[in-house]
mmCIF file of C-alpha atoms in Angstrom:
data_model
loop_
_atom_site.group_PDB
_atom_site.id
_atom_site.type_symbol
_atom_site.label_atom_id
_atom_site.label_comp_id
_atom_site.label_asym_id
_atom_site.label_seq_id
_atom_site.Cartn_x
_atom_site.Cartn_y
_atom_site.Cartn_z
ATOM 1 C CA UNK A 281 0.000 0.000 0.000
ATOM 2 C CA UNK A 282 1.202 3.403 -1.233
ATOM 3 C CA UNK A 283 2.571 5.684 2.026
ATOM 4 C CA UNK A 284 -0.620 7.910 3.004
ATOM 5 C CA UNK A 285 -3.378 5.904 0.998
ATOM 6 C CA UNK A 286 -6.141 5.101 2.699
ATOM 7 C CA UNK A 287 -7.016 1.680 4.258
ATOM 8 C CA UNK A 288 -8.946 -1.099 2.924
ATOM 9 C CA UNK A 289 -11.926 -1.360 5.186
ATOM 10 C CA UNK A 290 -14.502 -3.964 6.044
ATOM 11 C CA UNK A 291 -17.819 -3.303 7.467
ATOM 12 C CA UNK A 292 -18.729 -6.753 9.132
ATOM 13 C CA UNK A 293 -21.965 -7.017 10.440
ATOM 14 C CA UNK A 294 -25.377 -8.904 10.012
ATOM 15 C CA UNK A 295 -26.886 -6.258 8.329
ATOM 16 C CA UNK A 296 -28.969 -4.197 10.359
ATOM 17 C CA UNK A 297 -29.393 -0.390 9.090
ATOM 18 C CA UNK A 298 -28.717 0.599 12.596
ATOM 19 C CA UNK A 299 -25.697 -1.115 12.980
ATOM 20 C CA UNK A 300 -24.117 -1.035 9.427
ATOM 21 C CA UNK A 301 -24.670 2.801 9.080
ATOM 22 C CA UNK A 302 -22.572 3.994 11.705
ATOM 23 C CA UNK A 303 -19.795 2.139 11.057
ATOM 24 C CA UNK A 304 -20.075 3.365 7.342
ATOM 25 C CA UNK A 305 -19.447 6.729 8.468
ATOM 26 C CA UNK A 306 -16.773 5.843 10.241
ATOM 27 C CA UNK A 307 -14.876 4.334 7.416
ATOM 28 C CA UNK A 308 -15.917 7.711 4.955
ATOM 29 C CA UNK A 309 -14.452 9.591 7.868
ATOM 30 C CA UNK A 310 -11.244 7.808 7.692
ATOM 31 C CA UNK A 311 -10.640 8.391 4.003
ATOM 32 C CA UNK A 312 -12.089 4.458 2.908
ATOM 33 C CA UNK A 313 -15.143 3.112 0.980
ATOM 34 C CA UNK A 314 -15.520 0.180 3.203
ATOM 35 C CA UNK A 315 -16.546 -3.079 1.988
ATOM 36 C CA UNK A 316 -19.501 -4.240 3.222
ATOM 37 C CA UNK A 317 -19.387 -7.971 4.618
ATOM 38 C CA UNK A 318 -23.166 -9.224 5.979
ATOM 39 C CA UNK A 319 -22.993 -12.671 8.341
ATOM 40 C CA UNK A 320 -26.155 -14.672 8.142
ATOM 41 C CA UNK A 321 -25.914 -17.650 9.885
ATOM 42 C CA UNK A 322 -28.520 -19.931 10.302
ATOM 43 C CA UNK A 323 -30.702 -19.724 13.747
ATOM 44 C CA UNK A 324 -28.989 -23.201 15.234
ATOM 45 C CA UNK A 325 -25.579 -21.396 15.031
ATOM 46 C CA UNK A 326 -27.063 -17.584 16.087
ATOM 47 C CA UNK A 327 -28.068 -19.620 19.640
ATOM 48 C CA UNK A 328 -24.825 -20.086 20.241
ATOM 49 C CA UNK A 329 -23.583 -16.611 19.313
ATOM 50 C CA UNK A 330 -21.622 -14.399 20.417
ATOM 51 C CA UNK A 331 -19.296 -17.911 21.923
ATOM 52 C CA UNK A 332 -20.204 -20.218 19.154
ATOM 53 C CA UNK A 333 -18.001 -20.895 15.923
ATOM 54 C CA UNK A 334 -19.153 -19.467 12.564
ATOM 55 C CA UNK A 335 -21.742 -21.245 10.427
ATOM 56 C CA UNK A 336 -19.594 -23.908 8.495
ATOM 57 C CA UNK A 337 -21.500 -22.575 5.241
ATOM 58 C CA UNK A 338 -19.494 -19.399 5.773
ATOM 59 C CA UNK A 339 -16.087 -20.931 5.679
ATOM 60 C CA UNK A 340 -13.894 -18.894 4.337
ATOM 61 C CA UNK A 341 -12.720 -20.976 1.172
ATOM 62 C CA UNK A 342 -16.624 -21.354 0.404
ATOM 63 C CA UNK A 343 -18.786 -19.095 -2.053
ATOM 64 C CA UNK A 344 -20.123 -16.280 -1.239
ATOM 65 C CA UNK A 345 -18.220 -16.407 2.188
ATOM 66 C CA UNK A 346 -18.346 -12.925 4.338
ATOM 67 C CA UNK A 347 -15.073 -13.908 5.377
ATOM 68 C CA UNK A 348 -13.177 -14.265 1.530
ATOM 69 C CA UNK A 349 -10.097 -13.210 0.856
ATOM 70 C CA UNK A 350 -8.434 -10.721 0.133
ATOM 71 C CA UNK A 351 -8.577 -9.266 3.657
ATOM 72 C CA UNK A 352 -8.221 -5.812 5.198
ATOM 73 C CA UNK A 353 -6.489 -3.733 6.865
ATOM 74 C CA UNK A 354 -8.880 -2.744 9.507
ATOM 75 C CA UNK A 355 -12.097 -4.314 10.490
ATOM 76 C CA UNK A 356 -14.921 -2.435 11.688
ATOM 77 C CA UNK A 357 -17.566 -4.942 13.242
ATOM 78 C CA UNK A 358 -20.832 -4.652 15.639
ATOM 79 C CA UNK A 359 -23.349 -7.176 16.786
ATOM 80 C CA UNK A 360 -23.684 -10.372 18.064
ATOM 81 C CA UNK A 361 -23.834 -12.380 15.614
ATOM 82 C CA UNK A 362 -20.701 -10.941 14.015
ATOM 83 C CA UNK A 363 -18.292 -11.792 16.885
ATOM 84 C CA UNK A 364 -17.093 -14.959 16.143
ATOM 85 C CA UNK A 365 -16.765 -14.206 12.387
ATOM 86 C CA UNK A 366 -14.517 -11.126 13.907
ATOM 87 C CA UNK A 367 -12.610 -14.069 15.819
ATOM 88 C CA UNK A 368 -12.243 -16.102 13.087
ATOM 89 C CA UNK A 369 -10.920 -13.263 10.425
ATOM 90 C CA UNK A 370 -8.184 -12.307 13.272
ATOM 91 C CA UNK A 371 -7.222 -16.251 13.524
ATOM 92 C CA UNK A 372 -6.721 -16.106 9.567
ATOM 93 C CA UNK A 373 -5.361 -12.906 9.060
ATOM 94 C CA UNK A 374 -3.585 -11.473 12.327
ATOM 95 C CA UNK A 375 -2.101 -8.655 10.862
ATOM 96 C CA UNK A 376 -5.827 -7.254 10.284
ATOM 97 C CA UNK A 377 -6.849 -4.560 12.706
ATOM 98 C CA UNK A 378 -10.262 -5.849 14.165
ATOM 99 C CA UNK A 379 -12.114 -3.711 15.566
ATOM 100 C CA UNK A 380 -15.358 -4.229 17.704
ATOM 101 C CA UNK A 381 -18.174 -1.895 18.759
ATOM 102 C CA UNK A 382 -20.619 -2.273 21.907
ATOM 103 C CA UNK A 383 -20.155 -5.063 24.681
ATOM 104 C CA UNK A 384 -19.672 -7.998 22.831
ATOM 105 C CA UNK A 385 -20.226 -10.177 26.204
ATOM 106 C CA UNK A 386 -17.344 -12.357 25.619
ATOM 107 C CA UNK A 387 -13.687 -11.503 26.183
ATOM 108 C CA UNK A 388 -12.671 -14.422 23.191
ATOM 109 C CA UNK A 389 -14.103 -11.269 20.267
ATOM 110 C CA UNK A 390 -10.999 -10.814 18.330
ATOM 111 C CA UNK A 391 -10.734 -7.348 18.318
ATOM 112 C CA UNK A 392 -7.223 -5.713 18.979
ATOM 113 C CA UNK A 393 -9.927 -2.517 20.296
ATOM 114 C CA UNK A 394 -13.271 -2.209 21.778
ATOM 115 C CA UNK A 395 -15.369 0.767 21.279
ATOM 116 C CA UNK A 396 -18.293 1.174 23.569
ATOM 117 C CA UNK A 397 -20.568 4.127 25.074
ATOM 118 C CA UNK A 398 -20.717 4.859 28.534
ATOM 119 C CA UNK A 399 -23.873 3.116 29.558
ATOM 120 C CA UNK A 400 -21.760 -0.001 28.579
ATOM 121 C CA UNK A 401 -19.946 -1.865 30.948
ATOM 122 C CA UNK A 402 -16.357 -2.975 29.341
ATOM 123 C CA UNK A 403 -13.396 -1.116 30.685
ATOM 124 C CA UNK A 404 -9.801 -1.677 30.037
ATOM 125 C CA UNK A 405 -6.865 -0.702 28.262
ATOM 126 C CA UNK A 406 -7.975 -1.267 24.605
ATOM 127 C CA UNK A 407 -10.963 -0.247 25.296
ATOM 128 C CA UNK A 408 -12.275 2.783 24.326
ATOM 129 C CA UNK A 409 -15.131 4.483 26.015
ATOM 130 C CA UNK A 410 -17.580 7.211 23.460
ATOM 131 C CA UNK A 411 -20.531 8.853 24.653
ATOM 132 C CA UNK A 412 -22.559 8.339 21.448
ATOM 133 C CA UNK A 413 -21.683 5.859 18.490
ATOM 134 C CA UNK A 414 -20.295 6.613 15.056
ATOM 135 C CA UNK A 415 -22.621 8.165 12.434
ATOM 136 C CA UNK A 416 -22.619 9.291 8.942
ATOM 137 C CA UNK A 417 -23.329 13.451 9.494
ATOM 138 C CA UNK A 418 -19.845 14.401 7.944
ATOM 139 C CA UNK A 419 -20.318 18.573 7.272
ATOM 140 C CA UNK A 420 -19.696 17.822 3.293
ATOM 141 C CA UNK A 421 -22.759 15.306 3.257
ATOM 142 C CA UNK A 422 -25.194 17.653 5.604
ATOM 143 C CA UNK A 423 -24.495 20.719 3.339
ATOM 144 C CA UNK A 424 -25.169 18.805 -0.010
ATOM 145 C CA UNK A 425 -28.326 17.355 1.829
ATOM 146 C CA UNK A 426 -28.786 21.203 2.806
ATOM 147 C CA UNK A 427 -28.577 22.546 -0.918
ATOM 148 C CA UNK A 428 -30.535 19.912 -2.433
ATOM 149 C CA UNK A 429 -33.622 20.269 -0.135
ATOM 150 C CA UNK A 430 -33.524 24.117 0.420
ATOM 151 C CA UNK A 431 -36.570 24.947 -2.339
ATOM 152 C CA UNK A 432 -38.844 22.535 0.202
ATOM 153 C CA UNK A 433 -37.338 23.438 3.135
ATOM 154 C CA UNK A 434 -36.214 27.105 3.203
ATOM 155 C CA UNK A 435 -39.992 28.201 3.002
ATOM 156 C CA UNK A 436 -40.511 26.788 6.809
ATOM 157 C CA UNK A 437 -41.059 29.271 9.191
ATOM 158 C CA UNK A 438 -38.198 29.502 11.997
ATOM 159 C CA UNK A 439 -37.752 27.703 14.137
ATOM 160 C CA UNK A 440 -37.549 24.876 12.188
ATOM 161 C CA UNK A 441 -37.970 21.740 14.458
ATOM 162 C CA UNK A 442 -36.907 17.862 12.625
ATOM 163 C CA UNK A 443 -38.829 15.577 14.748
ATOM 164 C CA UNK A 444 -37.240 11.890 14.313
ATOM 165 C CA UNK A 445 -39.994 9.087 14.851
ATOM 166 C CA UNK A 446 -39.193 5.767 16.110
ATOM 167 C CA UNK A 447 -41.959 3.250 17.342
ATOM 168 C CA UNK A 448 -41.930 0.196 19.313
ATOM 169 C CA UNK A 449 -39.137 -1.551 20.599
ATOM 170 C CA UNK A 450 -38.327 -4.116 22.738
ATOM 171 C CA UNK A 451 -37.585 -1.606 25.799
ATOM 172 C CA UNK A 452 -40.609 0.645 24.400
ATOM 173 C CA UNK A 453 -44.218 0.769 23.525
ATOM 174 C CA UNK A 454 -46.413 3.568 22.047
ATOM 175 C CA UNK A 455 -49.826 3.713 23.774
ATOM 176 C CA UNK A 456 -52.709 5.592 22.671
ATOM 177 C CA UNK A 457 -52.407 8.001 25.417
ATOM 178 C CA UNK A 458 -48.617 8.367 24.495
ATOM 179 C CA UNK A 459 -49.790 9.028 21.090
ATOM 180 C CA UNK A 460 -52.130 11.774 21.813
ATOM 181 C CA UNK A 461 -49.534 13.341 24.234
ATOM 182 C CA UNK A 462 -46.850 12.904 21.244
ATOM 183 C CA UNK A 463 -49.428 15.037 18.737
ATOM 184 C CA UNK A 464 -50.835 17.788 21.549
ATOM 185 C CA UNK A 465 -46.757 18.409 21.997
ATOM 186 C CA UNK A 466 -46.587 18.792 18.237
ATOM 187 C CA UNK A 467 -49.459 20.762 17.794
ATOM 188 C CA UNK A 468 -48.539 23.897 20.354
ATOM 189 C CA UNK A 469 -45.635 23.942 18.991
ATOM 190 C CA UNK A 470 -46.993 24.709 15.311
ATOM 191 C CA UNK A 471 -49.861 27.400 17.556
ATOM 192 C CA UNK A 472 -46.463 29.021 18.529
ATOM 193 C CA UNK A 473 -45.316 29.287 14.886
ATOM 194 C CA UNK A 474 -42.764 26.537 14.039
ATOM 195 C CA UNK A 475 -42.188 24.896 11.256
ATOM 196 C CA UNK A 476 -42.185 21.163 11.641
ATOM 197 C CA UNK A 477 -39.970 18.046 9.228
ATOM 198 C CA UNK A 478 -41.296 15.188 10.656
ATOM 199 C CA UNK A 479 -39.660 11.545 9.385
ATOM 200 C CA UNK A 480 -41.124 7.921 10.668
ATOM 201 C CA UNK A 481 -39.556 4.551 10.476
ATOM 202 C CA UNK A 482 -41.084 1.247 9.848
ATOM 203 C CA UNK A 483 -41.845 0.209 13.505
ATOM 204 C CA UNK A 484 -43.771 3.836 13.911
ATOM 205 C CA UNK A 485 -47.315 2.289 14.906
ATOM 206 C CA UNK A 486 -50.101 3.047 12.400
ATOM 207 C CA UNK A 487 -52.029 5.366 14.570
ATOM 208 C CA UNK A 488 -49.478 7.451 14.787
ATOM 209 C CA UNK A 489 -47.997 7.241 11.373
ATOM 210 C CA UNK A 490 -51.690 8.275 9.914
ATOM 211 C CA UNK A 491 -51.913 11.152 11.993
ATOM 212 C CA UNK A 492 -48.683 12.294 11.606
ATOM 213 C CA UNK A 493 -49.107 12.501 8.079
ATOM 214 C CA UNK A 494 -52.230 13.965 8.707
ATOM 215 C CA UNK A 495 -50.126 17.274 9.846
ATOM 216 C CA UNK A 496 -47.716 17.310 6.480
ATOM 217 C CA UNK A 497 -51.355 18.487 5.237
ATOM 218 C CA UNK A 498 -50.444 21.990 6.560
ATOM 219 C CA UNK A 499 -48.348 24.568 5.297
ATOM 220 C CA UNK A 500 -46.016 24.483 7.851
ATOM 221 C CA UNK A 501 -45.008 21.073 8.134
ATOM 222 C CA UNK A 502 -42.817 19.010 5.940
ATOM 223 C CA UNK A 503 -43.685 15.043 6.049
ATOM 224 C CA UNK A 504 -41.635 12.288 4.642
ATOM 225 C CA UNK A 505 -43.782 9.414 3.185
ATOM 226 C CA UNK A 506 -41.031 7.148 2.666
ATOM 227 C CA UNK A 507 -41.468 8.007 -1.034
ATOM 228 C CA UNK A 508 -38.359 9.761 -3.139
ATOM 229 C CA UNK A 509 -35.330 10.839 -1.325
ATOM 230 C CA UNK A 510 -34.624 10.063 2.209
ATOM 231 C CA UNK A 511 -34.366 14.038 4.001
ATOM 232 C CA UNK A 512 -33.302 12.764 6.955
ATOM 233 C CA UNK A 513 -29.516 14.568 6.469
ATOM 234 C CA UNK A 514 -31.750 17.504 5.170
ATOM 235 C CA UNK A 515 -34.095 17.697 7.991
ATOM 236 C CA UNK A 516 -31.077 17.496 10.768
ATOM 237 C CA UNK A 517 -28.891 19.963 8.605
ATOM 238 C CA UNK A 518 -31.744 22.730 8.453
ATOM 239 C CA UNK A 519 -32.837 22.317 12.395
ATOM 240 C CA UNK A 520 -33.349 24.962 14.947
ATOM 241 C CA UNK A 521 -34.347 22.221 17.198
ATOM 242 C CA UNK A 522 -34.739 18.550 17.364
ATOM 243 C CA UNK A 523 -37.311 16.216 18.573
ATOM 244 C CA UNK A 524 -36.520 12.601 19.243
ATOM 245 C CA UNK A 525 -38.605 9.537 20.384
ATOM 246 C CA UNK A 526 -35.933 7.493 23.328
ATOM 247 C CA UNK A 527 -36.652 4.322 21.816
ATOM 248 C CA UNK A 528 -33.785 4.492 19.325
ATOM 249 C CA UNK A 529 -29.909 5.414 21.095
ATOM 250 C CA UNK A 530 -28.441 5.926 17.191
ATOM 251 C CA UNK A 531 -31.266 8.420 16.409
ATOM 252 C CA UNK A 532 -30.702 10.386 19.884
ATOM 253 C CA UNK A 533 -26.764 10.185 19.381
ATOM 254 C CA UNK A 534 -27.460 11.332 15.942
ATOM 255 C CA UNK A 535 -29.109 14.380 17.049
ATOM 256 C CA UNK A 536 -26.899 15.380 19.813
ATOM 257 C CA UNK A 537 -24.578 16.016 16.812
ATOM 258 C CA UNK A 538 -26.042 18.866 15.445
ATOM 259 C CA UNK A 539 -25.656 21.472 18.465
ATOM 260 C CA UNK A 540 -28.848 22.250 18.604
ATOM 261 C CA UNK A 541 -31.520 21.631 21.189
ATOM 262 C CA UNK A 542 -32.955 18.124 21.268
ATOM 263 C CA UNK A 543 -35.794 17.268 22.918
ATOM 264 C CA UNK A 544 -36.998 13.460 23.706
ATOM 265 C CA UNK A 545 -40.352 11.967 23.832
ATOM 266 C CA UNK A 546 -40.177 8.914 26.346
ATOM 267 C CA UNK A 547 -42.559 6.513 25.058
ATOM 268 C CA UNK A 548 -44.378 4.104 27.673
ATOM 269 C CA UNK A 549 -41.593 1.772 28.645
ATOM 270 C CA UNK A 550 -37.406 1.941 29.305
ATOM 271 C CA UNK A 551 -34.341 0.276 29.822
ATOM 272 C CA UNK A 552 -31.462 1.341 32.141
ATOM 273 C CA UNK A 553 -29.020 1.884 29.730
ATOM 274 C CA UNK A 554 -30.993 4.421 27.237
ATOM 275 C CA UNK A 555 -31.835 5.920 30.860
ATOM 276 C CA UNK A 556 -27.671 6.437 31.335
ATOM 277 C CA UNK A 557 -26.852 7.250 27.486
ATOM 278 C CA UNK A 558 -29.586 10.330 28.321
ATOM 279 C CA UNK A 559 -28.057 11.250 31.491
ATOM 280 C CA UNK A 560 -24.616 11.116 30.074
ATOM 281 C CA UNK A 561 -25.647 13.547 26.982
ATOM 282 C CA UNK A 562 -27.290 16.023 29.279
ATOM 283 C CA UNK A 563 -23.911 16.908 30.418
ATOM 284 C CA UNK A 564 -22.457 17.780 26.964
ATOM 285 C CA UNK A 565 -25.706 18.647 25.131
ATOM 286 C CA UNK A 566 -29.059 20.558 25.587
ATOM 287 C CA UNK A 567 -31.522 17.800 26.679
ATOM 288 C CA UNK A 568 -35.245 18.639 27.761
ATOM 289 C CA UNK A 569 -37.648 16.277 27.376
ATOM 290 C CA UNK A 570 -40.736 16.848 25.053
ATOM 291 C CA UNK A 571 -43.491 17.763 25.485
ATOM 292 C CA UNK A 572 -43.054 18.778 29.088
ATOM 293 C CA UNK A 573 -39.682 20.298 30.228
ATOM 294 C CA UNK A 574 -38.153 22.012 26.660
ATOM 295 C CA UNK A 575 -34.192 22.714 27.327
ATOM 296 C CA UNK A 576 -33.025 25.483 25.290
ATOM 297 C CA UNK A 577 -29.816 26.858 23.881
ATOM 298 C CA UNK A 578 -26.639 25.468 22.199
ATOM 299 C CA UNK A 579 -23.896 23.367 22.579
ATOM 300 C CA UNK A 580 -21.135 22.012 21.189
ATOM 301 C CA UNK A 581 -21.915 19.140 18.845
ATOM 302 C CA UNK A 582 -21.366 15.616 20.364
ATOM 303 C CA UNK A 583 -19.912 13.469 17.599
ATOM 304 C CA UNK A 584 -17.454 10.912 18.009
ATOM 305 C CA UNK A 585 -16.808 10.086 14.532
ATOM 306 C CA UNK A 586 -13.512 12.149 13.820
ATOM 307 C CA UNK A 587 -11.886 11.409 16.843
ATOM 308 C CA UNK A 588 -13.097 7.497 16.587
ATOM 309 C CA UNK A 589 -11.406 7.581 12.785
ATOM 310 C CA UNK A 590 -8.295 9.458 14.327
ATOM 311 C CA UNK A 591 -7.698 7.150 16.921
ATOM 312 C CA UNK A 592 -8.095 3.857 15.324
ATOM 313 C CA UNK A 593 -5.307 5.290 12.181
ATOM 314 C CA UNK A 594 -3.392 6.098 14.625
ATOM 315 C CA UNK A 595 -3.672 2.432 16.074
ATOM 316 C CA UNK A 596 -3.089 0.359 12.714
ATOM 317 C CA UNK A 597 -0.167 2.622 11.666
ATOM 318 C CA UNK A 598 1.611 3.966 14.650
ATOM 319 C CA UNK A 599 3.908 6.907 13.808
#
């Protein structure tokens, strides 16, 4: 490899949007279109995960393996299932720098460094500890989402409020009653003039979905069908404010990154550690909770990704 080039990269996971993006961004922000490697083992050989072996139909010499050759340089994994196909490539290829994200439960992973957020429990000294994980809001990829969307967006009154939509979870569920205290929260905030870009994901409960697009009826409000062009990037990038539904850590981490105000819905339900990942935010970023206690003013954007990309070229080619 030429002096200076970038690294090959492998994103090894089983495929999960909210596991594969993140790490995505990561490799962008360290120069590298990573590879993307997906594990899919069968479910006899995902009950033994993350101590099992791989599934022998991903052996490396085999088809279609997510472990062929020609390997990397650095390995960016997350998940369960991909820990012992992390364990595996470091067997057949030590000089790889394997990299794992989140507690992997097992100290046999593979990795030569962990990366996990506080409200995880691994500590140690190749372990490093983030408040929020890797994401893809690089400044050159939220001002082209900025530019393309401005025509639909600029028109919005200020403030301009993105309001991120999860749904139900295995910590969380959306009641009715959550529902209608979800919409009432929306709807002052349009009687007191903002403008709102609203975006749902596929576990937002249909009740909620409906009447949410019910809203992107008025003038005010922008709301994403899932038709066209994702404006998620667009939606964060033109924010005054941000509101964010605690069922999803990625989309709360993702907002944190902005500056801005962000504001979180608790839907019925909880877990421990999304209760820690809050409380450790709140002391970096401006955290009120929605509709009830609004925080206001800025901060300094949480995002881990450049130091994360830093960090971990600074670990596969020591100076």
């Amino acid at each position: 490899m030429a002096k200076g080039a970038p690294p090959v990269v492998w994103v090894l996971t089983d495929g999960k949007a909210g596991d594969e993006q993140p790490l995505i961004g990561l490799a962008e922000a360290m120069g590298s279109v990573p590879i993307l490697r997906r594990v899919a083992p069968r479910r006899a050989f995902t009950w033994l995960m993350p101590w099992g072996p791989i599934d022998p139909k991903d052996a490396p010499a085999k088809g279609g393996s997510p472990l062929a050759p020609p390997f990397p340089d650095i390995c960016l994994a997350t998940g369960r299932r991909a820990v012992p196909y992390l364990r595996r490539l470091k067997a057949l290829a030590p000089a790889t720098f394997c990299v794992l994200f989140k507690d992997p439960r097992t100290r046999r992973h593979g990795a030569n460094l962990l990366i996990v957020q506080q409200h995880d429990a691994p500590r140690g000294r190749n372990v490093l500890v983030v408040t929020t994980a890797p994401n893809r809001l690089s400044p050159e990829r939220l001002a082209d989402a900025h530019a393309a969307f401005a025509e639909a967006l600029a028109p919005l009154p200020r403030p301009r409020v993105a309001v991120l939509v999860g749904g139900d979870s295995r910590h969380h569920r959306f009641t009715d009653a959550d529902n209608d205290r979800f919409l009432h929260g929306l709807e002052a905030r349009l009687e007191d003039g903002c403008g709102l870009m609203i975006t749902t994901s596929r576990r937002t409960p249909a009740p909620l979905a409906n009447a949410l697009s019910g809203l992107g009826n008025r003038p005010q409000v922008r709301f994403w069908d899932g038709t066209g062009e994702n404006p998620l990037l667009a939606y964060l990038s033109w924010a005054d404010e941000i509101v964010v539904t605690a069922d999803s850590t990625n989309m709360t981490g993702e907002a944190a990154a902005l500056g801005v105000p962000v504001q979180i819905f608790h839907p019925s339900g909880g877990h421990a550690k999304i209760d820690r990942l809050i409380a450790a935010l709140s002391q970096e970023a401006v955290i009120g909770r929605f509709p009830e206690s609004p925080a206001h003013g800025h901060a300094s954007p949480v995002n881990s990704t450049p130091g994360l990309a830093k960090e971990i070229l600074k670990r596969w080619r020591p100076s």
